Short mmCIF file of C-alpha atoms and ligand atoms in Angstrom, two decimals:
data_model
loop_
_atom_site.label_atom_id
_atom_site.label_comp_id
_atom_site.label_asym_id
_atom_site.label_seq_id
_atom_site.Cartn_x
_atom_site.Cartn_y
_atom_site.Cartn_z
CA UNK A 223 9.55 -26.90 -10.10
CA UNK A 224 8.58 -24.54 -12.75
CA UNK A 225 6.64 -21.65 -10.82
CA UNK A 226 3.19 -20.05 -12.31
CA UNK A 227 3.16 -16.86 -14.61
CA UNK A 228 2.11 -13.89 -12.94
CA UNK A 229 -0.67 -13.43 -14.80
CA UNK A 230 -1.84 -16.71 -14.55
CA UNK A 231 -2.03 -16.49 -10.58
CA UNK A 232 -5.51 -15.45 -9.43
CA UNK A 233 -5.80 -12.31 -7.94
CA UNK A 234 -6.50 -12.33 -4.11
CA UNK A 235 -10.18 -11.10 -4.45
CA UNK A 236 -10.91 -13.51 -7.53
CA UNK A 237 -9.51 -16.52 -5.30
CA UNK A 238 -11.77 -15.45 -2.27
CA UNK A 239 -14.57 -15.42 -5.22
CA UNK A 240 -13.93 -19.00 -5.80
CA UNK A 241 -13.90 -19.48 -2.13
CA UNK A 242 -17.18 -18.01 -1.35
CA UNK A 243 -19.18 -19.10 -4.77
CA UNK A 244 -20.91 -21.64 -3.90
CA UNK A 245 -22.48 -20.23 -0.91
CA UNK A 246 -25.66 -18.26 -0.77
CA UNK A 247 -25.36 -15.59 2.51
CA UNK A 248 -28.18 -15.19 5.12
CA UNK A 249 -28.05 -11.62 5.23
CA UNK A 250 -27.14 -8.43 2.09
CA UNK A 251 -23.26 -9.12 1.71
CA UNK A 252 -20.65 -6.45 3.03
CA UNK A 253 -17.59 -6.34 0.99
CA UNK A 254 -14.61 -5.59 2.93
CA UNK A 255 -12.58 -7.89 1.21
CA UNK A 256 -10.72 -5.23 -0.76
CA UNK A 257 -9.40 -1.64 -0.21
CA UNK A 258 -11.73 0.20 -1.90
CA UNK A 259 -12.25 3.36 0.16
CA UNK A 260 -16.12 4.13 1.11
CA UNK A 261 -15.95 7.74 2.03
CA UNK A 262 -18.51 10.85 0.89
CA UNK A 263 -17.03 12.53 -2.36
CA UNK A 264 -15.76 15.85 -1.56
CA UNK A 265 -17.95 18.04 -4.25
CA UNK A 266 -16.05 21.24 -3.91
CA UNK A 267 -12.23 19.25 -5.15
CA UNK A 268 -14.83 17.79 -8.05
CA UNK A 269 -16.13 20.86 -8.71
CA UNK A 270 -12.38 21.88 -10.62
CA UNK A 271 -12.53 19.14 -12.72
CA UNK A 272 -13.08 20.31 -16.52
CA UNK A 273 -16.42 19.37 -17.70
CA UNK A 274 -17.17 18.68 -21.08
CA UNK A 275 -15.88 16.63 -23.73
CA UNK A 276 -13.14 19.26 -24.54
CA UNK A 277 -10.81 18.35 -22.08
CA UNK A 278 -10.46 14.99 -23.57
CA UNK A 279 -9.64 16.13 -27.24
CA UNK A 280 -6.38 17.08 -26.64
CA UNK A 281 -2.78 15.62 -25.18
CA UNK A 282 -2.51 16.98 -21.66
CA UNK A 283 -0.60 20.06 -21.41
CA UNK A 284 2.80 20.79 -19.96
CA UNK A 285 1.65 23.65 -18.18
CA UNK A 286 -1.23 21.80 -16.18
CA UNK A 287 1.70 19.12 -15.06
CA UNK A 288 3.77 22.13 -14.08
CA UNK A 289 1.16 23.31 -11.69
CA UNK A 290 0.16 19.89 -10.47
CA UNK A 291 3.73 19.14 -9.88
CA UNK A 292 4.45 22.48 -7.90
CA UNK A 293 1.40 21.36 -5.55
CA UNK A 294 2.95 18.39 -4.84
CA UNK A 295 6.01 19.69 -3.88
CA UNK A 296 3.59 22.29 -1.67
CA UNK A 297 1.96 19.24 0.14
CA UNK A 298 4.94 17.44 0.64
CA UNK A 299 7.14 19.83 2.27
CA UNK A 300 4.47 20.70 4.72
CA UNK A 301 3.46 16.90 5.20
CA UNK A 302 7.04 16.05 5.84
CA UNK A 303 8.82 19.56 7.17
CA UNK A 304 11.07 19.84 4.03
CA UNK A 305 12.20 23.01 2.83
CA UNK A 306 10.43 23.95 -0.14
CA UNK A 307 13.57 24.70 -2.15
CA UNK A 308 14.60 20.64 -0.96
CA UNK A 309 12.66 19.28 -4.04
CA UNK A 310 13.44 20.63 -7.07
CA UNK A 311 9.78 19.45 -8.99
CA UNK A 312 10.95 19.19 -12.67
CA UNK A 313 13.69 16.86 -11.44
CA UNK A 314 12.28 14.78 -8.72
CA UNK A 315 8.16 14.42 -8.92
CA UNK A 316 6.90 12.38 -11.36
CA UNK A 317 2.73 12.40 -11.98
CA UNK A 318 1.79 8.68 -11.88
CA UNK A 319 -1.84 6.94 -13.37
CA UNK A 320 -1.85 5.50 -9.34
CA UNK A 321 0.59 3.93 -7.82
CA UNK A 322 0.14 0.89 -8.67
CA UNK A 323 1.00 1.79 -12.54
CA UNK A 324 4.06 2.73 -10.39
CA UNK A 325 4.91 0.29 -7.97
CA UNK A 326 4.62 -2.51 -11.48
CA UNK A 327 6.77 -0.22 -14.00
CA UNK A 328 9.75 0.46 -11.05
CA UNK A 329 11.88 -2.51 -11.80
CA UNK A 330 11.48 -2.61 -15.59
CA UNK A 331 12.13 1.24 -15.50
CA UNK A 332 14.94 1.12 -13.02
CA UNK A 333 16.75 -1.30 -14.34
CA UNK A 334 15.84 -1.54 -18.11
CA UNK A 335 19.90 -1.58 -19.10
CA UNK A 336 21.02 -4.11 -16.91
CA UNK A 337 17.94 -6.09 -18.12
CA UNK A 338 18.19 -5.62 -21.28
CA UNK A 339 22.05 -6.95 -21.17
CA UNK A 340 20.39 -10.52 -19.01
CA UNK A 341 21.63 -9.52 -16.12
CA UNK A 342 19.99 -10.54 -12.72
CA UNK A 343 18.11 -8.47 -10.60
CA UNK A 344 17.04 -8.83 -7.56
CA UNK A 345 13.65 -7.34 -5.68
CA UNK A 346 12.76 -7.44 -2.05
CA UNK A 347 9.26 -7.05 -0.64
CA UNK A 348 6.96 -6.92 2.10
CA UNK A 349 5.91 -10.61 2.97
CA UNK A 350 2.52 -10.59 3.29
CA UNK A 351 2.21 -7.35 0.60
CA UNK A 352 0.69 -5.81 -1.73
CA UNK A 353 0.51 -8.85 -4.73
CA UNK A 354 1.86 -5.89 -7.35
CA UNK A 355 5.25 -6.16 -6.50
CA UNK A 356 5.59 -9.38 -6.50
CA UNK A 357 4.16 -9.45 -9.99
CA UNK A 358 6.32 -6.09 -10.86
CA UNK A 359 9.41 -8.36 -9.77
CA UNK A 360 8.26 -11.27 -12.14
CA UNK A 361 7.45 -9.40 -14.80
CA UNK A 362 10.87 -8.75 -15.47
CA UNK A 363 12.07 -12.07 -14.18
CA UNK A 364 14.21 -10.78 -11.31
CA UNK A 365 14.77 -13.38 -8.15
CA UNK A 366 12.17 -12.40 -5.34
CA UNK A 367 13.38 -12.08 -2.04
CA UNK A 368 10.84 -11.42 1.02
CA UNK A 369 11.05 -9.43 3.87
CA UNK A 370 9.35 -9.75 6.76
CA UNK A 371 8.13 -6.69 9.58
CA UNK A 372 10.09 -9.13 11.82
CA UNK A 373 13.43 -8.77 9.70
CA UNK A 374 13.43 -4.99 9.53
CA UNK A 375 12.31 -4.97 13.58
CA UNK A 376 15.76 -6.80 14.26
CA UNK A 377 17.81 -4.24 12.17
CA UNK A 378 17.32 -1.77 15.29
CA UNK A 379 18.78 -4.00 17.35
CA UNK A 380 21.90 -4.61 15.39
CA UNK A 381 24.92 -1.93 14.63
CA UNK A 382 25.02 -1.12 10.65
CA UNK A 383 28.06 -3.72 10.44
CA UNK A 384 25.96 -5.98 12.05
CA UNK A 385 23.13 -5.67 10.02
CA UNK A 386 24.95 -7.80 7.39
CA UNK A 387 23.96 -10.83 9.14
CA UNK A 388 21.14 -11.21 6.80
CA UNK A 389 22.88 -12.10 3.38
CA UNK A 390 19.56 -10.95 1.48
CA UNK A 391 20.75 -6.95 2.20
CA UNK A 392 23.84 -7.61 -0.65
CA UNK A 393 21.94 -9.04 -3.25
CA UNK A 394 18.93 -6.58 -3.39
CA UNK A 395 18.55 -3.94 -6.49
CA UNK A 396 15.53 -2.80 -5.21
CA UNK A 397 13.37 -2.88 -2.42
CA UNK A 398 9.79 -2.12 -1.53
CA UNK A 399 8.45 -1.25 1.92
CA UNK A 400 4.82 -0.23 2.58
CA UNK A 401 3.98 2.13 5.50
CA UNK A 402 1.72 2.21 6.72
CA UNK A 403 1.64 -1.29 5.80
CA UNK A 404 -0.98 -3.55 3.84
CA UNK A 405 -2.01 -5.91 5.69
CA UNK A 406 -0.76 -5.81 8.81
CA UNK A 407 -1.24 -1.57 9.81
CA UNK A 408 2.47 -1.43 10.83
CA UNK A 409 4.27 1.85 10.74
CA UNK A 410 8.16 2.30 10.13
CA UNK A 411 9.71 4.24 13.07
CA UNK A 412 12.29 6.80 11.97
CA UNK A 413 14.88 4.07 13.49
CA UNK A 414 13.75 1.58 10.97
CA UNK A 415 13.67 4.03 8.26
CA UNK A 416 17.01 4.68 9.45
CA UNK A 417 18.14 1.47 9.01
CA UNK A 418 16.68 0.87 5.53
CA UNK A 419 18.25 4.09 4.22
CA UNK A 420 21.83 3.33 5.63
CA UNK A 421 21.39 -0.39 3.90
CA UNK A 422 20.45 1.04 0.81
CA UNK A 423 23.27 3.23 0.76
CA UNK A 424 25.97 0.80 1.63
CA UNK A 425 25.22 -2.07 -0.62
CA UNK A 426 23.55 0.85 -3.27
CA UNK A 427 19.95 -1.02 -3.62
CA UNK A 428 17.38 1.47 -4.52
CA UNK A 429 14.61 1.75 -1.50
CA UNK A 430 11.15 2.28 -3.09
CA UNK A 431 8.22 3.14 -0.05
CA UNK A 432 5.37 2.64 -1.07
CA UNK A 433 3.28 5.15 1.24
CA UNK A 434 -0.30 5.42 -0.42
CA UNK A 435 -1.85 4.90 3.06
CA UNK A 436 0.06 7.80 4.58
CA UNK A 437 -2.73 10.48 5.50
CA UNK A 438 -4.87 7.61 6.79
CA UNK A 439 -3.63 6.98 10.82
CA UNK A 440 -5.42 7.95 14.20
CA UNK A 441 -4.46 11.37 15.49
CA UNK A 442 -2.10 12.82 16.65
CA UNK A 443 -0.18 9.76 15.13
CA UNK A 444 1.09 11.03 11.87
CA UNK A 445 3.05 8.04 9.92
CA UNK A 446 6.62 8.90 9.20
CA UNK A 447 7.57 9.40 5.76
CA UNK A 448 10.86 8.26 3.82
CA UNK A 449 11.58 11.85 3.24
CA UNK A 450 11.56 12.71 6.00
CA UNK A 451 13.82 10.34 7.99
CA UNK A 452 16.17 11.14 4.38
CA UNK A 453 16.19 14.26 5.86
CA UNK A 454 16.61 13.04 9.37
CA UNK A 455 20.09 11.81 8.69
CA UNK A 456 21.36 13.96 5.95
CA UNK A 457 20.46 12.43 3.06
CA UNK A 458 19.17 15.81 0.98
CA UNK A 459 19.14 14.04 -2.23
CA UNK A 460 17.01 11.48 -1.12
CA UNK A 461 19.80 9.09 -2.75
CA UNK A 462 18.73 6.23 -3.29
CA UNK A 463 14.94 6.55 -2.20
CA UNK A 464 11.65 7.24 -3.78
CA UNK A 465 8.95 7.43 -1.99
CA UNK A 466 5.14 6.64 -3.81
CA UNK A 467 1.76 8.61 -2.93
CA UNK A 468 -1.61 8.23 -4.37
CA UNK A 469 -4.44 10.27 -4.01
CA UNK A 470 -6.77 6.79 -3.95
CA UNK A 471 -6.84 6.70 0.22
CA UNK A 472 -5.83 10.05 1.25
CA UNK A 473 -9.20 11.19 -0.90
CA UNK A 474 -11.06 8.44 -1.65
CA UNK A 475 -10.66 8.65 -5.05
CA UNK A 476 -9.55 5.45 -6.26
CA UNK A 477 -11.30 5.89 -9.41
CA UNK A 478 -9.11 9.29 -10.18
CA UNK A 479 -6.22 7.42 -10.79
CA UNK A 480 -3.27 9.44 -9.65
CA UNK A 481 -0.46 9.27 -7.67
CA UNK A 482 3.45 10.36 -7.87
CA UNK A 483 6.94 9.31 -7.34
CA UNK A 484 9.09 11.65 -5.59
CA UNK A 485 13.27 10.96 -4.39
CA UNK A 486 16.91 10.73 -6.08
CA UNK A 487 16.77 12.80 -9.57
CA UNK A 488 19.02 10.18 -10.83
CA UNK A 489 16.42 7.59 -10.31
CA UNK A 490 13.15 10.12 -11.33
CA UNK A 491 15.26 10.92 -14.72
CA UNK A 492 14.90 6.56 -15.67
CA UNK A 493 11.02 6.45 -14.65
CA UNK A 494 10.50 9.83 -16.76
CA UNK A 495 12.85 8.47 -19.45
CA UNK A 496 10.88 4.94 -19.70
CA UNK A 497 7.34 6.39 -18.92
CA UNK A 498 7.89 8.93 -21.73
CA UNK A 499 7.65 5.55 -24.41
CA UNK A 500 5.36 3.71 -21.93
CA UNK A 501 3.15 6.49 -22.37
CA UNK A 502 0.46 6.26 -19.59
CA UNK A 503 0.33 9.79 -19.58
CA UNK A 504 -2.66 11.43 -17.32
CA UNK A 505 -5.71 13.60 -19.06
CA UNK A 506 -6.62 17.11 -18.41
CA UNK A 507 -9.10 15.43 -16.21
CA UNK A 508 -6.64 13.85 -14.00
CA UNK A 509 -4.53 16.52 -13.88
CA UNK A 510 -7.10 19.54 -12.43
CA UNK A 511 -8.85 17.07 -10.40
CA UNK A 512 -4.94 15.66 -8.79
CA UNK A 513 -4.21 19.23 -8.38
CA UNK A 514 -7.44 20.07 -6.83
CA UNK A 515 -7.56 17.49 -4.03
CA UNK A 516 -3.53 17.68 -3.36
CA UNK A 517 -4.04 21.11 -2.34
CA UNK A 518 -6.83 20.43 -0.29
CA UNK A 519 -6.19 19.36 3.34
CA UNK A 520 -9.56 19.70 4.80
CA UNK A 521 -11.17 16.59 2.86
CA UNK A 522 -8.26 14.40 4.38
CA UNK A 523 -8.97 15.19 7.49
CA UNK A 524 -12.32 14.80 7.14
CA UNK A 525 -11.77 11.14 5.84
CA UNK A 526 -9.33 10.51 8.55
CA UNK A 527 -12.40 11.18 11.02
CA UNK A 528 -14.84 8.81 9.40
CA UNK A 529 -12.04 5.80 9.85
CA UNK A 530 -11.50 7.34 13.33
CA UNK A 531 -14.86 6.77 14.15
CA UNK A 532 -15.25 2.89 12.14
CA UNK A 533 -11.97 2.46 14.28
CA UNK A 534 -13.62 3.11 17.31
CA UNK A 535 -16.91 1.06 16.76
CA UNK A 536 -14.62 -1.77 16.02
CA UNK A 537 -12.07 -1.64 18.74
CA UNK A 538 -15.44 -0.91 21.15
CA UNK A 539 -16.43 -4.81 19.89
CA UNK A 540 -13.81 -6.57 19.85
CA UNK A 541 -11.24 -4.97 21.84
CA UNK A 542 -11.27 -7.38 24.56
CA UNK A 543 -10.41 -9.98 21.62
CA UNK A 544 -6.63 -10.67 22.63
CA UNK A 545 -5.99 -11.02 18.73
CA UNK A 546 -7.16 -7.62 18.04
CA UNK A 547 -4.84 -4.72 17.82
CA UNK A 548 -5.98 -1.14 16.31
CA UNK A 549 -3.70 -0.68 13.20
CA UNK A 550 -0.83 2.07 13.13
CA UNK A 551 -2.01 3.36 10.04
CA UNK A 552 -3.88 2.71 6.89
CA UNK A 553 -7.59 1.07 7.64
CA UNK A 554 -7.13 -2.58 7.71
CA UNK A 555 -7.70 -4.81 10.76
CA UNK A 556 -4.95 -7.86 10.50
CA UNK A 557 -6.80 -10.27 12.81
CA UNK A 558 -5.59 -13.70 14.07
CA UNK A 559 -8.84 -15.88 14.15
CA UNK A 560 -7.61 -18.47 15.40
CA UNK A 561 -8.19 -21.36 13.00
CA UNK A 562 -8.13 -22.06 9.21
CA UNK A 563 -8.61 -18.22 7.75
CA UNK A 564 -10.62 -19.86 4.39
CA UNK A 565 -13.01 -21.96 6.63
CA UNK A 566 -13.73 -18.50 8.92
CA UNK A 567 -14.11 -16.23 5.63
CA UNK A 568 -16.82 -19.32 4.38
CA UNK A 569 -18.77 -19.12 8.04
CA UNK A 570 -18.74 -15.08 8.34
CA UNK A 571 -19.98 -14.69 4.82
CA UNK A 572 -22.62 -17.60 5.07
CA UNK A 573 -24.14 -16.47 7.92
CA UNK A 574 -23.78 -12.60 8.43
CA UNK A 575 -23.28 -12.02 4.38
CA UNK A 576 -19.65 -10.41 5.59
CA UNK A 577 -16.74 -10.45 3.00
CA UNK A 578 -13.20 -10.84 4.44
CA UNK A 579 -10.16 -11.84 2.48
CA UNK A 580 -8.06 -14.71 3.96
CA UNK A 581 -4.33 -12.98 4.84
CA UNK A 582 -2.36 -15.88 3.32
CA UNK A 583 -3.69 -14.84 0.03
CA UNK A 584 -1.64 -11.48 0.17
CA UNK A 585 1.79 -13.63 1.18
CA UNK A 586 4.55 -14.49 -1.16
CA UNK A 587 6.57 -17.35 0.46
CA UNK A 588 5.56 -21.01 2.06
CA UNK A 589 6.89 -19.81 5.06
CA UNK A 590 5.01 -16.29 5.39
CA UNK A 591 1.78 -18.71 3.79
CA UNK A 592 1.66 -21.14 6.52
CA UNK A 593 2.40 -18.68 9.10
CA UNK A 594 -0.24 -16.33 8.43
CA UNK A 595 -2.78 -18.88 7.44
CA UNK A 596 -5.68 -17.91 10.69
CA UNK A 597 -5.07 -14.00 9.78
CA UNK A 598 -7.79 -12.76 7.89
CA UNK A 599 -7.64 -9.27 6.55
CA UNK A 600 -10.50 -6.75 7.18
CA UNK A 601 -11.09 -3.29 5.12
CA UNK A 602 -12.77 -1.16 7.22
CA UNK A 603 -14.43 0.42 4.46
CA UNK A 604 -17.98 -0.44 5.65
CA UNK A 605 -20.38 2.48 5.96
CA UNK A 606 -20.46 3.88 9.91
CA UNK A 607 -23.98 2.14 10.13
CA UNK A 608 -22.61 -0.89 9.53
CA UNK A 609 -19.79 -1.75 12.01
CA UNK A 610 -21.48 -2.56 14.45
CA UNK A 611 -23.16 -5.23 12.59
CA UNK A 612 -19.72 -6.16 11.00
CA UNK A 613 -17.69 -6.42 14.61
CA UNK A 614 -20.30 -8.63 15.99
CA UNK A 615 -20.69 -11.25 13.32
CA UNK A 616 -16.65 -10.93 13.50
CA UNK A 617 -16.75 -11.27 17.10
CA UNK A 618 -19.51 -13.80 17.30
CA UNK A 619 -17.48 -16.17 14.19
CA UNK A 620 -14.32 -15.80 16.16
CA UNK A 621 -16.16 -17.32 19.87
CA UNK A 622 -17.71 -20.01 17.53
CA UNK A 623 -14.54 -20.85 16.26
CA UNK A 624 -12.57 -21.52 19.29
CA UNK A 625 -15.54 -23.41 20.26
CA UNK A 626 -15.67 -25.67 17.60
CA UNK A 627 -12.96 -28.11 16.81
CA UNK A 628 -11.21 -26.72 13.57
CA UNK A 629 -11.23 -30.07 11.95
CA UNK A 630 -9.23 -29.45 8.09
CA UNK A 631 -11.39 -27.49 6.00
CA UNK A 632 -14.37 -28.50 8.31
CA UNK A 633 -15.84 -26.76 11.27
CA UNK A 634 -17.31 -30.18 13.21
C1 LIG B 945 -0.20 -1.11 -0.61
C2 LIG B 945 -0.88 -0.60 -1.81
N1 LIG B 945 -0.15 0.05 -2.72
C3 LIG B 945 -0.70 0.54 -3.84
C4 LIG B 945 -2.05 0.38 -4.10
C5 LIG B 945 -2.62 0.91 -5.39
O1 LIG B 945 -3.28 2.09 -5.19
P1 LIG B 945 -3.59 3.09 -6.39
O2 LIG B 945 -5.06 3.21 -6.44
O3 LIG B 945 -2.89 4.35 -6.02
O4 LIG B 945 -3.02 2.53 -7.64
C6 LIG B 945 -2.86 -0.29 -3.18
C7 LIG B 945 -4.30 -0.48 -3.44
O5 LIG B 945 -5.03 -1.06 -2.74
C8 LIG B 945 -2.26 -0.78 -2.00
O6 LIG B 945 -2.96 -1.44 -1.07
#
């Protein structure tokens, strides 16, 4: 069967559109159907952005990367308890328009030789994910193979010769994990980091993380970073790992576009070598701005506070929901609702105006489809005011639900 183009495939939130278009809500609609973060703008990190026109008639220059680059470094050794002379900035940071201009470029930039001479490639991923590296992995036409939480949970359980039970590890060139995790809120323990990096090493697959929900977790509960379990067992040059970060969560500033990819040299000199002819270079703009809110803790922590406190209104409603479980990170709420995900999205929006997104829309296999098909996923990127309102009508569609009897699409 010949599978769909990439970018013929509707986009999760354009599906859900077609879902929900025919139906006219009772009440103002709450969008929480997409991870758009809904936090106050922090005026002070604006404040160093350059104003004017000026800053947009020239090329950006080297010396504003430099400094950017260098506050990187800054954040991440403190983030992640490196040594500041353990990242050598030049060599292993590289500015990114976002991540997700990252997370799509990685295998064509990776492995543009090998490509370029037909060669396979293969690229795992989170199943459900993130629907960029699925399209990052067809772009270039490499095989897709998924992996599941479940899959990498085993690995702990298994010694490393063990490990090769699963015949996927052998054929993977690269591999994307998200932690915290989109959808589900998971976090990688340093044993499962662990795990990955030893894999990656052995059969000499390249371990991408994508960690743009890093800084956003419930205190004191700080998500463990790739680096840092690199570090754990000895593995200085990050070989083999690169780890993303985006400034879109951690500041609310999706609209900044920036982000970075930091790890092996070996693997930072191919992105810098192809992104030097792809050419999404980022503006003076981008570049104060980036530096601004990288050096700036106090915002993040602020931000983390207003999820803590969504978090809290949430888990106050529906906590006694056995499907409910407060996510390890990141601000999504993976919920099992307990019948057909589309025909619950359809009933919470018609009658309490309340966007979801059904969680088999973010999966990549039949398998992961079918199994995931009563999970909804919920951005909590409501204002404060507004959870309440949002739990209940959650809470309240969930009771009708296992009231009713789920008959196909049709709540009888
Ligand atoms: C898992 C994941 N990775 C990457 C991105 C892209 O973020 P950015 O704004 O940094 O491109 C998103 C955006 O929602 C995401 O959920």
């Amino acid at each position: 069967m010949k599978t769909m183009h990439f970018a013929e495939r509707l986009y999760p939130q354009a599906k859900l559109e077609n879902l929900l278009c025919e139906i006219r809500p009772a009440r103002g609609v709450i969008d929480l159907s997409i991870g758009e973060p809904n936090v106050p703008l922090n005026h002070e990190i604006l404040s160093h952005i350059p104003d004017g026109f000026e800053a947009l008639a020239r090329y950006p220059k080297e010396s504003l990367q430099q400094t950017l680059l260098e506050t990187i470094r800054d954040w991440l050794c403190k983030r992640y308890s490196l040594d500041t002379s353990s990242i050598d900035v030049q060599a292993q940071i590289t500015v990114l328009a976002g991540s997700r201009e990252g997370i799509f470029m990685m295998p064509i930039a990776l492995f543009n030789r090998e490509l370029q001479q037909g060669l396979p490639i293969t690229v795992a991923m989170p199943d459900p994910g993130y629907p960029i590296y699925q399209a990052s992995a067809e772009n270039v036409g490499a095989k897709v193979c998924c992996i599941t939480q479940a899959q990498i949970e085993q690995l702990e359980k298994l010694a490393l010769n063990e490990r090769d039970t699963f015949s996927e590890w052998s054929d993977i060139d690269l591999m994307f994990v998200c932690s915290p995790n989109n959808p589900t809120g998971e976090v990688l323990t340093l044993q499962q980091w662990t795990c990955l990096i030893e894999l990656a090493n052995k059969h000499q697959f390249i371990l991408v993380a994508d960690e743009c929900y890093s800084e956003i977790y419930s205190e004191p509960f700080k998500p463990l970073g790739l680096l840092e379990a690199c570090k754990h067992i000895g593995n200085n040059n990050f070989e083999n790992c690169l780890a993303i970060h985006s400034l879109s969560k951690r500041s609310g500033l999706p609209g900044l576009r920036s982000g970075f990819v930091v790890g092996d040299a070996k693997l930072i000199k191919l992105i810098q070598g192809y992104r030097n002819y792809h050419g999404v270079s980022l503006s003076p703009i981008q570049l104060k701005g980036s530096e601004a809110a990288w050096a700036d803790e106090q915002h993040v922590t602020t931000n983390r506070a207003i999820y803590q406190e969504k978090f809290d209104v949430f888990t106050k409603h529906l906590g006694e929901c056995s499907a409910y479980q407060l996510p390890h990170g990141g601000f999504y709420i993976w919920l099992d609702v307990g019948g057909d995900s589309e025909t619950f999205c359809q009933h919470l929006y018609q009658n309490y105006g309340v966007k979801v997104l059904p969680g088999h829309y973010l999966a990549v296999s039949d398998k992961v489809k079918s199994e995931v098909r009563q999970y909804v996923r919920v951005a909590v990127v409501c204002h404060l005011g507004e959870v309440e309102q949002v739990a209940t009508a959650i809470k309240k569609s969930i009771a009708f639900f296992s009231h009713s009897n789920v008959v196909g699409d049709h709540v009888a």
